[in-house]
Short mmCIF file of C-alpha atoms and ligand atoms in Angstrom, two decimals:
data_model
loop_
_atom_site.label_atom_id
_atom_site.label_comp_id
_atom_site.label_asym_id
_atom_site.label_seq_id
_atom_site.Cartn_x
_atom_site.Cartn_y
_atom_site.Cartn_z
CA MET A 1 -117.74 39.73 -4.58
CA SER A 2 -117.92 40.86 -1.32
CA ILE A 3 -115.05 43.06 -0.19
CA PHE A 4 -115.04 41.16 2.43
CA SER A 5 -113.64 38.11 0.73
CA ARG A 6 -110.79 39.84 -1.09
CA PRO A 7 -107.64 38.83 0.51
CA PHE A 8 -105.86 41.43 2.73
CA LEU A 9 -102.27 41.29 0.18
CA GLY A 10 -102.95 44.50 -2.50
CA ILE A 11 -103.94 46.67 0.00
CA GLY A 12 -100.62 48.30 -0.03
CA LYS A 13 -100.97 48.80 -3.87
CA ARG A 14 -104.40 50.21 -3.45
CA ILE A 15 -103.28 52.35 -0.82
CA ARG A 16 -100.57 54.32 -2.82
CA GLN A 17 -103.11 54.65 -5.59
CA ALA A 18 -105.63 56.02 -2.73
CA LEU A 19 -104.40 59.49 -3.69
CA LEU A 20 -106.30 59.67 -6.92
CA PRO A 21 -109.52 61.29 -5.54
CA GLN A 22 -111.72 59.20 -8.34
CA ASP A 23 -110.26 55.70 -7.29
CA CYS A 24 -112.24 54.30 -4.08
CA PHE A 25 -109.49 53.53 -1.76
CA LEU A 26 -110.63 49.71 -1.12
CA CYS A 27 -111.76 48.52 -4.60
CA GLN A 28 -110.62 51.17 -6.95
CA ALA A 29 -114.23 52.00 -8.77
CA ALA A 30 -114.77 55.50 -9.47
CA SER A 31 -115.78 56.95 -6.32
CA GLY A 32 -115.85 60.88 -7.23
CA GLU A 33 -114.72 63.26 -4.57
CA GLN A 34 -115.14 60.44 -1.94
CA LEU A 35 -112.61 58.14 -0.62
CA LEU A 36 -114.61 54.94 -0.55
CA CYS A 37 -117.26 54.04 -3.26
CA ALA A 38 -120.65 54.12 -1.95
CA ALA A 39 -120.50 49.77 -2.18
CA CYS A 40 -117.75 49.94 -0.05
CA GLU A 41 -118.77 52.18 2.16
CA ARG A 42 -122.32 50.28 2.64
CA GLU A 43 -120.36 47.39 3.63
CA LEU A 44 -118.00 48.77 6.35
CA PRO A 45 -118.76 46.88 9.46
CA SER A 46 -120.95 48.75 12.38
CA ARG A 47 -123.18 47.92 14.99
CA ALA A 48 -126.95 48.86 14.89
CA SER A 49 -127.56 47.86 18.60
CA ALA A 50 -124.68 48.74 21.49
CA CYS A 51 -123.66 48.79 25.26
CA PRO A 52 -123.80 53.05 25.34
CA ARG A 53 -121.29 52.93 27.81
CA CYS A 54 -118.63 50.59 26.12
CA ALA A 55 -119.94 50.04 22.50
CA LEU A 56 -119.76 46.28 22.43
CA ALA A 57 -122.74 44.16 21.35
CA GLY A 58 -125.96 45.44 23.26
CA SER A 59 -129.45 44.61 23.14
CA ASN A 60 -131.95 47.61 22.82
CA ASN A 61 -128.98 49.72 23.40
CA ALA A 62 -129.09 49.01 26.97
CA GLN A 63 -125.92 48.97 29.11
CA CYS A 64 -124.39 45.77 28.87
CA GLY A 65 -123.94 43.22 31.91
CA ALA A 66 -120.03 44.08 32.26
CA CYS A 67 -120.77 47.64 32.65
CA LEU A 68 -123.24 47.18 35.03
CA ALA A 69 -121.36 44.59 37.55
CA ASP A 70 -118.03 46.71 37.04
CA PRO A 71 -118.78 50.16 35.95
CA PRO A 72 -116.06 51.67 34.04
CA HIS A 73 -114.38 55.29 34.61
CA TYR A 74 -115.82 56.46 31.25
CA ASP A 75 -119.58 57.36 31.07
CA ALA A 76 -120.53 56.41 27.54
CA SER A 77 -118.42 54.98 24.22
CA ARG A 78 -119.71 55.55 20.33
CA ALA A 79 -117.73 53.78 18.02
CA ALA A 80 -118.02 54.74 14.32
CA PHE A 81 -117.60 50.75 13.23
CA VAL A 82 -116.52 47.34 14.42
CA TYR A 83 -112.79 46.87 14.47
CA ALA A 84 -112.94 44.13 11.47
CA TYR A 85 -111.73 44.14 7.58
CA PRO A 86 -111.54 46.09 6.08
CA VAL A 87 -112.11 49.19 9.00
CA ASP A 88 -108.75 47.56 10.33
CA ALA A 89 -106.42 47.83 7.47
CA LEU A 90 -108.05 51.58 6.89
CA ILE A 91 -106.64 52.47 10.64
CA GLN A 92 -103.62 51.06 9.91
CA ALA A 93 -102.74 52.55 6.87
CA LEU A 94 -103.38 55.60 9.12
CA LYS A 95 -101.54 54.72 11.68
CA TYR A 96 -98.28 53.23 10.05
CA GLY A 97 -98.96 54.12 6.46
CA GLY A 98 -99.50 57.92 7.26
CA GLN A 99 -102.30 58.12 4.71
CA LEU A 100 -103.72 60.81 6.10
CA ALA A 101 -106.93 61.64 4.37
CA LEU A 102 -108.40 58.82 6.44
CA ALA A 103 -108.57 60.96 9.56
CA GLY A 104 -110.75 63.27 7.52
CA PHE A 105 -112.87 60.10 6.63
CA PHE A 106 -113.13 58.80 9.93
CA ALA A 107 -113.91 62.15 11.53
CA GLN A 108 -116.49 62.30 9.02
CA LYS A 109 -117.88 58.93 9.91
CA LEU A 110 -117.92 59.44 13.68
CA HIS A 111 -119.60 62.70 13.00
CA GLN A 112 -122.24 61.43 11.79
CA ARG A 113 -122.49 58.22 14.34
CA ILE A 114 -122.65 60.91 17.21
CA GLY A 115 -124.94 63.34 15.75
CA GLU A 116 -125.66 66.58 17.87
CA ALA A 117 -123.14 66.26 20.52
CA SER A 118 -125.03 68.64 22.67
CA GLY A 119 -123.28 69.25 26.36
CA VAL A 120 -119.74 68.27 25.41
CA ASP A 121 -117.72 71.28 26.53
CA LEU A 122 -114.08 69.86 25.00
CA ILE A 123 -112.71 67.24 22.93
CA ALA A 124 -109.48 65.63 23.63
CA PRO A 125 -107.63 63.23 21.55
CA LEU A 126 -105.88 60.32 23.26
CA PRO A 127 -102.23 61.21 24.12
CA LEU A 128 -99.33 59.70 22.53
CA HIS A 129 -96.11 58.96 24.73
CA SER A 130 -93.45 62.07 23.04
CA LEU A 131 -91.39 59.24 22.40
CA ARG A 132 -94.01 57.41 20.21
CA LEU A 133 -94.93 60.88 18.50
CA ALA A 134 -91.64 61.20 17.49
CA GLU A 135 -90.91 57.92 16.01
CA ARG A 136 -94.56 58.25 14.20
CA GLY A 137 -94.52 62.03 13.31
CA PHE A 138 -97.87 62.36 14.15
CA ASN A 139 -100.99 61.50 16.95
CA GLN A 140 -103.66 59.89 15.00
CA ALA A 141 -106.35 60.38 17.55
CA ALA A 142 -105.18 64.11 17.39
CA GLU A 143 -105.34 64.09 13.50
CA ILE A 144 -109.21 62.73 13.87
CA ALA A 145 -109.99 64.84 16.71
CA LYS A 146 -108.80 67.95 14.82
CA ILE A 147 -111.23 67.68 12.00
CA LEU A 148 -113.87 66.24 14.15
CA SER A 149 -113.71 69.44 16.47
CA ARG A 150 -114.46 71.58 13.19
CA LEU A 151 -117.49 69.40 12.48
CA CYS A 152 -118.93 69.40 15.94
CA GLY A 153 -118.00 73.31 16.62
CA ILE A 154 -116.48 71.91 19.73
CA ALA A 155 -113.26 73.18 21.22
CA MET A 156 -110.24 70.68 20.85
CA ASP A 157 -107.64 70.79 23.34
CA ALA A 158 -104.37 68.30 22.58
CA GLN A 159 -102.65 69.56 25.69
CA LEU A 160 -105.25 68.48 28.54
CA ALA A 161 -103.24 65.86 29.73
CA GLN A 162 -99.72 63.88 29.05
CA ARG A 163 -98.68 60.42 28.61
CA VAL A 164 -96.34 60.48 31.38
CA ARG A 165 -95.36 57.06 31.11
CA ASN A 166 -94.17 55.09 27.98
CA THR A 167 -95.92 52.17 28.39
CA ALA A 168 -95.58 48.51 26.77
CA ALA A 169 -97.41 48.38 23.50
CA GLN A 170 -100.92 46.98 24.56
CA THR A 171 -101.19 45.08 21.86
CA ALA A 172 -98.38 42.96 23.23
CA LEU A 173 -99.87 41.87 26.00
CA PRO A 174 -102.67 39.42 27.07
CA TRP A 175 -105.99 41.20 28.20
CA ARG A 176 -105.92 40.70 31.87
CA GLU A 177 -102.70 42.48 31.72
CA ARG A 178 -103.32 45.77 29.94
CA ALA A 179 -105.26 47.50 32.94
CA ALA A 180 -102.15 46.96 35.08
CA ASN A 181 -99.71 48.34 32.26
CA MET A 182 -101.70 51.23 31.82
CA ARG A 183 -102.36 52.39 35.64
CA GLY A 184 -100.37 56.06 36.36
CA ALA A 185 -99.91 56.27 32.74
CA PHE A 186 -101.53 59.99 32.14
CA GLY A 187 -100.92 62.71 34.04
CA CYS A 188 -102.96 65.94 34.21
CA GLU A 189 -101.86 69.20 35.83
CA ARG A 190 -105.01 71.16 34.63
CA ASP A 191 -108.68 71.67 36.58
CA LEU A 192 -111.42 70.22 34.80
CA ALA A 193 -113.98 70.95 37.14
CA GLY A 194 -117.32 70.64 35.88
CA LEU A 195 -116.27 69.65 32.48
CA SER A 196 -117.86 67.09 29.80
CA ILE A 197 -114.69 65.93 27.94
CA ALA A 198 -115.28 63.55 24.86
CA VAL A 199 -112.02 61.70 24.26
CA VAL A 200 -111.09 60.62 20.87
CA ASP A 201 -109.01 57.64 19.80
CA ASP A 202 -109.02 55.41 16.79
CA VAL A 203 -109.58 52.08 18.12
CA MET A 204 -110.82 50.96 21.51
CA THR A 205 -109.69 47.40 22.39
CA THR A 206 -110.07 45.97 25.67
CA GLY A 207 -110.94 49.90 26.55
CA ALA A 208 -107.99 49.56 29.52
CA THR A 209 -105.95 52.95 28.20
CA LEU A 210 -109.57 55.00 27.54
CA ASN A 211 -110.46 54.08 31.47
CA GLU A 212 -107.16 55.03 32.58
CA PHE A 213 -107.44 58.22 30.55
CA ALA A 214 -111.14 58.84 31.99
CA ARG A 215 -109.99 57.98 35.52
CA THR A 216 -107.36 60.72 35.34
CA LEU A 217 -109.60 63.37 33.92
CA LYS A 218 -112.13 62.86 36.48
CA GLN A 219 -109.40 63.16 39.48
CA SER A 220 -109.09 66.54 37.77
CA GLY A 221 -112.62 67.24 38.11
CA ALA A 222 -113.94 66.40 34.85
CA ALA A 223 -117.77 65.98 35.47
CA ARG A 224 -118.39 63.53 32.58
CA VAL A 225 -116.00 61.49 30.24
CA GLU A 226 -116.89 59.70 26.74
CA ASN A 227 -115.27 58.21 24.24
CA TRP A 228 -115.78 58.59 20.60
CA VAL A 229 -113.43 55.96 18.81
CA VAL A 230 -113.61 54.81 14.89
CA ALA A 231 -113.57 51.23 15.62
CA ARG A 232 -114.50 48.98 18.78
CA THR A 233 -112.66 45.50 18.99
CA PRO A 234 -115.29 42.79 19.65
CA PRO A 235 -114.22 41.17 22.83
CA GLY A 236 -112.02 38.00 22.21
CA VAL A 237 -110.10 39.53 19.43
ZN1 ZN B 1 -115.05 50.49 -3.23
ZN1 ZN B 2 -121.09 47.63 28.11
#
């Protein structure tokens, strides 16, 4: 049976059991030192060909029509996975279940996807507002970025910019209102002249938040901004 046909229910139990390193996080089969067994890992949804700018579906890795018609502030986006079951459940387990072991897994998969990240000067996690950070106790993007920074050998700077406005949760808003909701959400006091920055986040949904962040970094002089995300949501979800 494919892991995709298994019901979502029961994932909480599997999450609790995932601390045992020999059990696959998803199916509980023996997985050695790995978080997922080889069979589950092979079935994680990813995209063979994507638009290099927004990481949505694209043929022959060429820029999609939407990016050509209305170029975003970021220059590139790389996503390890498509945001669909069971990647969505894994991300929620990290974010809301505090399963920090998943940050290492995601960092590893992102690193494999990115390969040689030549030309990137700095890795920056997408900042959480301080109130949200206090509530959750950690920033999942920073947890992933920290490990990714070690794997890539590129310095991480979590203080590059701040979230100055505690915006309404994007998930509560229709897609078309998300860009307006994000406007002015970040502040950056630093001089980033000429720097090439990779922004790390868990999920890229409409791209409105990452686009506003890229706009902020470029206003401070950044020459290039790319997004490194664990998962990209297909349009209309
Ligand atoms: Zn498995
Ligand atoms: Zn695109």
